[in-house]
Coordinates of C-alpha atoms and ligand atoms in Angstrom, one line a residue:
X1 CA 119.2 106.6 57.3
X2 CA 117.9 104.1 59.6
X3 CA 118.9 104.7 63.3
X4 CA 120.4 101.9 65.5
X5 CA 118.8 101.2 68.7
X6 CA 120.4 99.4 71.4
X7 CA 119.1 95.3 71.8
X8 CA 116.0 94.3 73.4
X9 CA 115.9 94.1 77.1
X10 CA 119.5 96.1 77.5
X11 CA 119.1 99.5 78.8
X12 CA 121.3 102.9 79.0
X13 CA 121.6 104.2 82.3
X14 CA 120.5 108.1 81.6
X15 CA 122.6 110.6 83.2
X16 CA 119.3 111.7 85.1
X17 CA 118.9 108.5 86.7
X18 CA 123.0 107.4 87.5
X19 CA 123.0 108.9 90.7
X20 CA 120.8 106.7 92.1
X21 CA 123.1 104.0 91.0
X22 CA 126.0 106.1 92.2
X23 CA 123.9 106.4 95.6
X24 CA 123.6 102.7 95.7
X25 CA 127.2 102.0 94.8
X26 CA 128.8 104.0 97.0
X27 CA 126.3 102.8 100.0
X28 CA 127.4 99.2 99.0
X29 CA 131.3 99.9 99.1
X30 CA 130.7 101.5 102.3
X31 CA 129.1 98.9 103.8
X32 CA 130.8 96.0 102.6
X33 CA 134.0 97.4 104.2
X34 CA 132.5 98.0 107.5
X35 CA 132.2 93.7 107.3
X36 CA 135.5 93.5 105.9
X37 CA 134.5 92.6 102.3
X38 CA 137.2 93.3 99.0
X39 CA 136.2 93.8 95.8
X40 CA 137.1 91.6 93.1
X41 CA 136.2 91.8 88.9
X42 CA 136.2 88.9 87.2
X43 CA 135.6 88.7 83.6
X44 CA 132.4 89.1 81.9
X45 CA 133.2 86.3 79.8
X46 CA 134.0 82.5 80.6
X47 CA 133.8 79.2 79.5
X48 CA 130.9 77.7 78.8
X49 CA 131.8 74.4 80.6
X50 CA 131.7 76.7 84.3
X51 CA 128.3 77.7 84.1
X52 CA 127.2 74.2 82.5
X53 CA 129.2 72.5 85.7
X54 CA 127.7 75.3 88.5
X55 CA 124.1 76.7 87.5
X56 CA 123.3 73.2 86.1
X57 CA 122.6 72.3 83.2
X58 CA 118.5 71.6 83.8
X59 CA 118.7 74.9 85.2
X60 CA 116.3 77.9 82.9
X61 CA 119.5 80.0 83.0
X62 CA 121.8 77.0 81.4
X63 CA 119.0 75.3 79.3
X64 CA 117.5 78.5 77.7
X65 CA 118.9 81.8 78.9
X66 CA 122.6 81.7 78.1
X67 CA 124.7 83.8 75.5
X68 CA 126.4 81.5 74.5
X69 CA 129.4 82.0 71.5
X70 CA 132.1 80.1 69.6
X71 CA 135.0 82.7 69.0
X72 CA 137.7 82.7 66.5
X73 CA 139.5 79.7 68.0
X74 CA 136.5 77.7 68.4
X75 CA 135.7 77.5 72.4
X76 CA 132.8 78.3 73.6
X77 CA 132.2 80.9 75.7
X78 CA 129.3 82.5 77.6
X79 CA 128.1 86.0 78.7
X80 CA 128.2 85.5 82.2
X81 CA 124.6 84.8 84.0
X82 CA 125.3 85.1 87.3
X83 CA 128.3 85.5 88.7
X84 CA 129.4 83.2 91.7
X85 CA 130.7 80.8 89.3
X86 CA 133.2 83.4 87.9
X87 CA 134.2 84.2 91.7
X88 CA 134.8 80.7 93.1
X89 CA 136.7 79.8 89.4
X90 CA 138.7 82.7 90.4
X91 CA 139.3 82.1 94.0
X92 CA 140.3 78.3 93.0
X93 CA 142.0 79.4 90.2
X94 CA 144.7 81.9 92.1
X95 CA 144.7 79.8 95.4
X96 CA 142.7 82.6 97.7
X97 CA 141.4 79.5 99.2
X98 CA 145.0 78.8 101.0
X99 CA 145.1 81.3 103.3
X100 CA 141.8 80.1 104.9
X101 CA 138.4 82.4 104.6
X102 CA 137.7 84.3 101.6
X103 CA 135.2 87.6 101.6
X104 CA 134.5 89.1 98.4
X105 CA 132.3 91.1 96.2
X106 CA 131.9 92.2 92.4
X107 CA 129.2 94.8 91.1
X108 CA 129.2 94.6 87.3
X109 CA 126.4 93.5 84.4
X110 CA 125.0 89.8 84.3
X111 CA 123.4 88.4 81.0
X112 CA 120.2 86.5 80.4
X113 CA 118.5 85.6 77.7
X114 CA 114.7 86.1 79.5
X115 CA 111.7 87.4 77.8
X116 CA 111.9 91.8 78.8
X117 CA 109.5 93.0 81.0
X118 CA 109.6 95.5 83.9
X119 CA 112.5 94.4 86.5
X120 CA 113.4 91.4 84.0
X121 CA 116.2 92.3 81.3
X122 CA 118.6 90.8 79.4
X123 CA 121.2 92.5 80.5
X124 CA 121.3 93.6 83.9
X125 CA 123.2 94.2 87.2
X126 CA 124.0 92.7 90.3
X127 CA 126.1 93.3 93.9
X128 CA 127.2 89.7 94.1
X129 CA 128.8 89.2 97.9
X130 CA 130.3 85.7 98.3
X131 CA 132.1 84.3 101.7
X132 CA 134.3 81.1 100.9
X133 CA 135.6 78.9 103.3
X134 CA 132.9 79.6 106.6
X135 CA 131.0 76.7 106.8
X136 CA 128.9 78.0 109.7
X137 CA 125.5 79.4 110.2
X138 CA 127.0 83.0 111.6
X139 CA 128.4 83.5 108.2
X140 CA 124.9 83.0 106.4
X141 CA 123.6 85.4 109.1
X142 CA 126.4 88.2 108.3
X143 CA 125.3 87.6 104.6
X144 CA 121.7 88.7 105.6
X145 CA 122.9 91.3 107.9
X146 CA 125.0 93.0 105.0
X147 CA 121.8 93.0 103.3
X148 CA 119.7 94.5 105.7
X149 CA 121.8 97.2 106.3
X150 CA 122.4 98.1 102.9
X151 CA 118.5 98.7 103.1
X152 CA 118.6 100.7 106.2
X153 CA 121.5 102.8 105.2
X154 CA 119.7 103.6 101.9
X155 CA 116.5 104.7 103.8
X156 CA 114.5 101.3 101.7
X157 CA 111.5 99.8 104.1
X158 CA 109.2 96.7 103.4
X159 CA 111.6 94.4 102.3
X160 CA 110.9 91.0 103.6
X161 CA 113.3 88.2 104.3
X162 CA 112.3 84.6 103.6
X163 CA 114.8 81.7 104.3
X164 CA 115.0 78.0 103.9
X165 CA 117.2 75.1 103.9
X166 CA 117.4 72.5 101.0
X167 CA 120.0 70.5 103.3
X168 CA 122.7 68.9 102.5
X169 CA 124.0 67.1 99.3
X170 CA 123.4 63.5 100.6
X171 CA 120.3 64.4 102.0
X172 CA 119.1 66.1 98.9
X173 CA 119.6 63.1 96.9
X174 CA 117.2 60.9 99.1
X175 CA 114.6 63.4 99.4
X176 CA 114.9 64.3 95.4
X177 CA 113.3 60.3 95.7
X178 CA 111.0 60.9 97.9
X179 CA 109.7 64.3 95.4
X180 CA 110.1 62.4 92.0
X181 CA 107.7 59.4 93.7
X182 CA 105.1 61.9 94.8
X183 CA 104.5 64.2 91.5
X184 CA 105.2 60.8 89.7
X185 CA 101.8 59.7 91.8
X186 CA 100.2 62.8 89.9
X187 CA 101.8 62.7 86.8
X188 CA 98.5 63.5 85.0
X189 CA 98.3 66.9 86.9
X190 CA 101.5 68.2 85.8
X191 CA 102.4 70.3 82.8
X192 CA 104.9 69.6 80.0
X193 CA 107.7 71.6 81.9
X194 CA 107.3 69.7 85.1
X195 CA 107.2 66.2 83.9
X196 CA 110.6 67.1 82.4
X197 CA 111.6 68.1 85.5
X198 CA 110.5 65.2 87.2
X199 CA 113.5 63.6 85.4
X200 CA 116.1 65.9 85.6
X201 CA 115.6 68.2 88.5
X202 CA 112.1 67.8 90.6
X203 CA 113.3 70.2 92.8
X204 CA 112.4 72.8 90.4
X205 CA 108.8 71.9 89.9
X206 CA 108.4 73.2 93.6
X207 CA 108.8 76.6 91.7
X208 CA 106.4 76.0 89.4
X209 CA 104.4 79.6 88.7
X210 CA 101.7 77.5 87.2
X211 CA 98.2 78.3 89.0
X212 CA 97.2 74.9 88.6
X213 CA 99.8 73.0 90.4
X214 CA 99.5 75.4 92.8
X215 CA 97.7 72.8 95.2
X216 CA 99.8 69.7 94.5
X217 CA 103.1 72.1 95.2
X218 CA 101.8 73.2 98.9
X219 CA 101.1 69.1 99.9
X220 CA 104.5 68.2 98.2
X221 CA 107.0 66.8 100.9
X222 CA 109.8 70.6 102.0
X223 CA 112.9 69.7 101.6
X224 CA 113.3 71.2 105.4
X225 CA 111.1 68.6 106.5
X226 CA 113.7 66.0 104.9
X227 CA 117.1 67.5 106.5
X228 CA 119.9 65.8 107.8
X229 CA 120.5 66.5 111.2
X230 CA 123.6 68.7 110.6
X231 CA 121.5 70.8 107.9
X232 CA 118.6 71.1 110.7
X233 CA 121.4 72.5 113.8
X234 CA 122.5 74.5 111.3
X235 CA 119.2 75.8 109.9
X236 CA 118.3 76.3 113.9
X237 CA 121.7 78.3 114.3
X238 CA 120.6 80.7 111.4
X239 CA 117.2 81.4 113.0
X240 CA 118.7 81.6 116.0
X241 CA 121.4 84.4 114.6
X242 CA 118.8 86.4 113.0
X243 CA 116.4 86.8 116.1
X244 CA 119.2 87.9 117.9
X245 CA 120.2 90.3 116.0
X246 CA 116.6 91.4 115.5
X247 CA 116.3 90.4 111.8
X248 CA 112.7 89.3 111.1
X249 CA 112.3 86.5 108.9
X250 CA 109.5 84.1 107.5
X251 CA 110.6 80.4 106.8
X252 CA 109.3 79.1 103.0
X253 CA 109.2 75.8 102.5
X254 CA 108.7 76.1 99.4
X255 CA 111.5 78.6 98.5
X256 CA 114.1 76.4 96.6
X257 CA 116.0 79.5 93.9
X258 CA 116.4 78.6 90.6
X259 CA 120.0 77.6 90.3
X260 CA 121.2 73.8 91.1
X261 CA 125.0 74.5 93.3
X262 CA 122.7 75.4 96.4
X263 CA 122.8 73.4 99.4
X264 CA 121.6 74.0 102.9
X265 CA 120.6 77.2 103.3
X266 CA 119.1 79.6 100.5
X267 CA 117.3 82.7 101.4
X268 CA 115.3 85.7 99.4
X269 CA 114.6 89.5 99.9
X270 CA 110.8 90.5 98.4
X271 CA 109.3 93.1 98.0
X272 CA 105.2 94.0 97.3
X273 CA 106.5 97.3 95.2
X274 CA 107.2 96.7 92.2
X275 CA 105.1 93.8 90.5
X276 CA 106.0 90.7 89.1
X277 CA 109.5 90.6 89.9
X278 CA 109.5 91.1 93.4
X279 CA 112.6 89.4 94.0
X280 CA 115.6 92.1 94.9
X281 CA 117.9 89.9 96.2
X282 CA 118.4 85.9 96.7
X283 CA 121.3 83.6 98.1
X284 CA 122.8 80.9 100.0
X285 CA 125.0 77.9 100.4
X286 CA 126.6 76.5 98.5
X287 CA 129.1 73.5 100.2
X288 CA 129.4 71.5 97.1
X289 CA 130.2 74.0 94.0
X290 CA 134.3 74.5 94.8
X291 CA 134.8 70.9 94.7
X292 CA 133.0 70.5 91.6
X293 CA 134.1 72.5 89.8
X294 CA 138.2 71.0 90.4
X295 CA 139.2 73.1 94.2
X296 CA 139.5 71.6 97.0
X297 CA 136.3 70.6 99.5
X298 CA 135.2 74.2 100.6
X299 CA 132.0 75.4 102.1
X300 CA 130.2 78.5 100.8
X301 CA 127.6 81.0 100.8
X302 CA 126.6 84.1 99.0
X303 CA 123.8 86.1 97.8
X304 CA 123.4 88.6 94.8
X305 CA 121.4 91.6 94.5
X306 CA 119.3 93.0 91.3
X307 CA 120.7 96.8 90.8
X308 CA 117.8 97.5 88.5
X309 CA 115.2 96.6 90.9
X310 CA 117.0 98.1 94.0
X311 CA 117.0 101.4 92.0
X312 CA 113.5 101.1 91.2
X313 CA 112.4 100.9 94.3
X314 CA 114.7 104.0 95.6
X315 CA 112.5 105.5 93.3
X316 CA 109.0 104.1 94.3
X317 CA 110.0 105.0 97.4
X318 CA 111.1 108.5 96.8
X319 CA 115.0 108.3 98.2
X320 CA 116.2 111.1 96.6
X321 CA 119.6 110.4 95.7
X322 CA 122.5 113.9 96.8
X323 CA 122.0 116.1 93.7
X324 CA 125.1 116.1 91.6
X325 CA 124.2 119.3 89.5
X326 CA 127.4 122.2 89.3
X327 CA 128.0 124.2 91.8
X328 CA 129.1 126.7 89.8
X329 CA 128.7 127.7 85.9
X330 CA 131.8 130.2 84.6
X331 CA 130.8 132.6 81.9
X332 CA 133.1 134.4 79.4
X333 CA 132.2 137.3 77.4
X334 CA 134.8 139.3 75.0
X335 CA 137.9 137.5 73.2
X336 CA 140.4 138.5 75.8
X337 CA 137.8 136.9 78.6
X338 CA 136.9 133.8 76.5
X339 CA 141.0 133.0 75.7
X340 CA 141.3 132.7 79.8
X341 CA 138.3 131.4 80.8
X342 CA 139.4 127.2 80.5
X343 CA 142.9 128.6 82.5
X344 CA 140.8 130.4 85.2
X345 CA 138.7 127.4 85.9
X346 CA 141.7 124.8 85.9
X347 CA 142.9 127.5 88.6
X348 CA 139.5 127.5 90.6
X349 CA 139.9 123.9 90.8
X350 CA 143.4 123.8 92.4
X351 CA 141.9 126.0 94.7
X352 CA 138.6 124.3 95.6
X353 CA 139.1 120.5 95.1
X354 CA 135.6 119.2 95.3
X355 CA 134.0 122.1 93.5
X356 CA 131.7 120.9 90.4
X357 CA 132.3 123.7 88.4
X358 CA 131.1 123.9 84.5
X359 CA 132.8 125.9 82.1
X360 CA 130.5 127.4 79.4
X361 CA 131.0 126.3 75.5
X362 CA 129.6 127.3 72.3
X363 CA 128.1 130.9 71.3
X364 CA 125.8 133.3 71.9
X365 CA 125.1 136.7 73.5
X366 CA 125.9 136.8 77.0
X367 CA 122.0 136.7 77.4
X368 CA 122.1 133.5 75.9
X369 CA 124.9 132.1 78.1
X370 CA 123.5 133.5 81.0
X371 CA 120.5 131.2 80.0
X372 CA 122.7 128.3 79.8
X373 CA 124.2 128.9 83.7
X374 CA 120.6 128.6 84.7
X375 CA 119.3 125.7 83.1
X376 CA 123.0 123.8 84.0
X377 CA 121.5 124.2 87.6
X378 CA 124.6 125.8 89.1
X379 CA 123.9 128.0 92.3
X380 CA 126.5 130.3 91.0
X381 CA 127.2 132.1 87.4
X382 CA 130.8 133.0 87.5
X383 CA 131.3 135.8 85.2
X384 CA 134.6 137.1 82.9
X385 CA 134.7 139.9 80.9
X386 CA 137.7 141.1 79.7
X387 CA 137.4 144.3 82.2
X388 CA 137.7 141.0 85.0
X389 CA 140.4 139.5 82.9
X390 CA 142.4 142.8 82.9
X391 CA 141.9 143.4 86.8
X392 CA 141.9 139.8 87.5
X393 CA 138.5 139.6 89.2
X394 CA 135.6 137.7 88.3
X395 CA 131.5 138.8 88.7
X396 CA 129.3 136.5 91.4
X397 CA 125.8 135.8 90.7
X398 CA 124.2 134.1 92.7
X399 CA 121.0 132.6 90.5
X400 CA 118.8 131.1 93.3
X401 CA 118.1 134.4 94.8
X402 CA 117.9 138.3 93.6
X403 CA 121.3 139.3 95.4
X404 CA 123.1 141.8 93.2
X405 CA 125.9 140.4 91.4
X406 CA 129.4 140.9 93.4
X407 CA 133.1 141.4 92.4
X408 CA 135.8 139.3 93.9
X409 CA 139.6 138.8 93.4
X410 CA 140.1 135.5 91.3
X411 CA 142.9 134.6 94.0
X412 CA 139.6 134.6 96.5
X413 CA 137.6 132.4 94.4
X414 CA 138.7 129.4 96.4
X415 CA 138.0 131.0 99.8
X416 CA 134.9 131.9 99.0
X417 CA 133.7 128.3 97.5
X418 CA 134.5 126.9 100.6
X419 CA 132.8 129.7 103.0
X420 CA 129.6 129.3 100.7
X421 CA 129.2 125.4 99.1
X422 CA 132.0 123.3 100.1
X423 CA 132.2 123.2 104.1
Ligands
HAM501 P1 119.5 85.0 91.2 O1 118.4 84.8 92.1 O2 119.5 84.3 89.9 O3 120.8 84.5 92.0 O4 119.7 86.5 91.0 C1 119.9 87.4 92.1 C2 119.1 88.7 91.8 O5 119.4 89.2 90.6 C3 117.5 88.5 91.7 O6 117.0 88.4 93.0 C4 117.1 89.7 91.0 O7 117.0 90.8 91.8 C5 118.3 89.9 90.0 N1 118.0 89.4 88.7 C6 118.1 88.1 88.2 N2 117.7 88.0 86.9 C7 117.4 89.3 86.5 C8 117.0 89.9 85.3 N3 116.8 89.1 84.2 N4 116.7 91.2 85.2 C9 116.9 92.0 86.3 N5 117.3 91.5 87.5 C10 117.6 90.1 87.6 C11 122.1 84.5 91.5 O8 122.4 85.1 90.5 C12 123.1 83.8 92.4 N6 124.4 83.9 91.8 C13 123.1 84.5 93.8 C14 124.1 83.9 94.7 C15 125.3 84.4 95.0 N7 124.0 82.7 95.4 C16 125.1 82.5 96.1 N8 125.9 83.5 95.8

C-alpha cells in the first residue's frame, strides 16, 4: 500500500532533536517571567476578516500565503499566519485592556503558504511576546532586551540587532506620497511586483529582493528621514535605551517588515548562520492595529521569534541541549521477577521523584535485554530475578564503567538514586 507522508514544508519534530526545543522553551518561560510576561493561547484558527483587517490585505502573507477555509457553516476562516492579531483580538475581546498595561506571550505553530526551503516552512513556530497599552520607547527597549537575553541565556552569539522607525500613521500617509512620486519617476525600472505595489503599498517595494532595483531602493527617500517629530523623540529614546543598557544596534533605513499594522518603530534580529533566511526574530509598534480592528485607541508593540531557525542555529552553534536519556533501565528475568517488575518501578518512583527510569518490554534472553539497557543509554541496569523478587533486593550495574554488579535492598533504591544521579 502506498504510505502517507506528512504535507510539504510541515515537519515532525524527532524525539532526537525535541530537546533542543525543550531547551529553548523552558529558557523562554524562564525569562519572560523574570520581565513579568504571562502566557496566553489563543486559537489556531480565526476569522479570516482579522488577518485581512491587521496583516493587510496587499501584504504577501494576506495576498498569497494564507490557509484560508470555508467550514460547514460557511465562514471563513484562516490558519493563523502570525499571531499578534489573535492576541490583540483576544485582549479586546475579554477587556485585558481595562485594567491598564497588558504583557503577554504565546509559543505555538503559525501557517504560511511560502514556497519550502531551509528555515522557510509552511508550518512553523514562533515565541510571539506582545506588550499592549505602553506607548513609550522603554517598552520597545524591554522588547529587545527580552530578546537579547534569551540569546545570552541560551549561550547563541552573532546575532545582530537592526532597528528603524516607519513613524507615525499620519506621517506615513504623507511620506507613502512622497515614495509613490519617486518610483512613479522610474516606473520603467521597476518589476511587475513593484508597480503593483506602487498602488497599494509602496512601502513594500523598499523590500524588494530584486538585484536590479537594488540601486533605485538605496536613493529612495527612509521613512526615518520623513518622521514626525514625536516618532523621531521617540526613535532617539530607543537608541538612547539600548546604549544604555549596552545593546548594540545598527539603524536600517531600509528595514520596513513585511506586515502593514506597524508604526513607529520595527526592529529585526539577523544572523550570517544559516543562509537565506537570516531573519530569527522581527517586531515593533504597532499604535494603530487595536483600534482598527474595533478596541479602543491603544498603543503597542511586539516582536515574534522563528523556533525553527533559533533551533537551527543552537545547532550550528553546537549548544548542546541537557541530555534527557534514562537514568536508569530495570530489567526482569523469570515469571515471578517479570509479574513485579511494572510494581517495583512505580515504587522506585515514589521514592525518587525526578528519576527517568525505563522499564524494559518485550522478550528475549536476559542477554538480549541487557543489550536493550545499553542502547536506552541509562547509566544504570536495574536488575530482577526472581531470587531479588523473593529477598526483595534488586542487582546494580552500573554500564558506563566495569564496577561489579551490586545488591541493594529495594526499600534503598531511592536513597541511593539520590546519593548517585539526583543531587
Ligand atoms: P514576521 O517577521 O512575519 O513577524 O515573523 C517573525 C519571525 O518568524 C521571522 O523573523 C522568522 O524567524 C519566523 N518566520 C516567519 N515566517 C517563517 C516561515 N515561513 N518559516 C519559518 N520561520 C518563519 C510576525 O509574525 C509579527 N507577528 C511579529 C510581531 C509581533 N510584531 C509585533 N508583534
Amino acid at each position: 500500500m502506498k504510505t502517507i507522508k506528512a504535507i510539504r514544508g510541515m515537519n515532525d519534530i524527532s524525539p532526537a532533536e525535541v530537546s533542543y526545543w525543550q531547551l529553548f522553551e523552558d529558557t523562554a518561560r524562564s525569562v519572560l517571567a523574570a520581565y513579568g510576561y504571562q502566557e496566553m493561547r489563543p486559537p489556531i484558527v480565526e476569522r479570516t476578516e482579522l488577518f485581512q483587517r491587521s496583516v493587510g490585505e496587499s501584504t504577501d502573507i494576506v495576498e498569497k500565503e494564507m490557509y484560508t477555509f470555508e467550514d460547514r457553516s460557511g465562514d471563513s476562516l484562516t490558519l493563523r499566519p502570525e499571531c499578534t492579531a489573535s492576541c490583540v483580538r483576544a485582549a479586546v475581546e475579554h477587556g485585558w485592556l481595562r485594567g491598564g498595561g497588558v504583557r503577554i506571550w504565546h509559543i505555538g505553530p503559525m501557517f504560511r503558504y511560502e514556497r519550502p526551503q531551509k528555515g522557510r516552512y509552511r508550518q512553523f513556530h514562533q515565541l510571539d511576546v506582545e506588550a499592549l497599552g505602553f506607548p513609550g520607547p522603554d517598552v520597545d527597549a524591554e522588547l529587545i532586551l527580552i530578546s537579547a537575553r534569551l540569546w545570552k541565556r541560551l549561550g547563541l552569539k552573532n546575532i545582530r540587532l537592526e532597528i528603524n522607525s516607519l513613524g507615525a500613521r499620519d506621517a506615513q500617509a504623507a511620506y507613502r506620497q512622497t515614495l509613490v512620486d519617486y518610483f512613479g519617476a522610474h516606473r520603467e525600472a521597476l518589476d511587475e511586483d513593484s508597480l503593483r505595489r506602487l498602488g497599494s503599498n509602496p512601502l513594500r517595494i523598499l523590500d524588494s529582493k530584486n538585484p536590479e532595483l537594488q540601486a533605485l531602493i538605496t536613493d529612495a527617500p527612509a521613512p526615518v528621514d520623513h518622521l514626525d517629530a514625536q516618532s523621531a523623540d521617540h526613535f532617539e529614546g530607543l537608541k538612547r535605551a539600548l546604549r544604555e543598557a549596552g545593546v548594540a544596534f545598527e539603524v536600517n533605513k531600509r528595514l520596513v517588515r513585511g506586515l502593514d499594522y506597524y508604526t513607529g518603530t520595527v526592529f529585526e534580529w539577523l544572523t550570517d548562520e544559516l543562509g537565506a533566511q537570516n531573519a530569527v526574530c522581527g517586531g515593533g509598534r504597532y499604535d494603530g492595529l487595536i483600534e482598527e480592528i474595533g478596541g479602543p485607541a491603544t498603543p503597542a508593540t511586539g516582536f515574534a521569534l522563528g523556533i525553527e531557525r533559533l533551533v537551527e542555529l543552537l545547532k550550528v552553534q553546537q549548544v548542546v541541549p541537557m541530555e534527557a536519556s534514562p537514568h536508569a533501565y530495570l530489567v526482569a528475568v523469570g515469571d515471578r521477577a517479570g509479574q513485579l517488575a511494572l510494581a517495583l518501578a512505580e515504587r522506585i518512583r515514589d521514592q525518587s521523584p525526578g528519576l527517568r527510569l525505563l522499564v524494559d518490554a518485550g522478550k528475549g534472553s536476559f542477554k538480549a535485554k541487557l543489550k536493550r539497557a545499553d542502547r536506552s543509554s541509562a547509566r544504570f541496569a536495574l536488575i530482577i530475578g526472581d531470587s531479588e523478587a523473593e529477598a526483595g533486593t534488586v542487582g546494580v550495574k552500573d554500564l558506563r564503567s566495569n564496577h561489579p554488579q551490586t545488591t541493594i535492598a529495594q526499600t534503598e533504591i531511592g536513597g541511593f538514586f539520590h546519593q548517585q544521579v539526583l543531587n
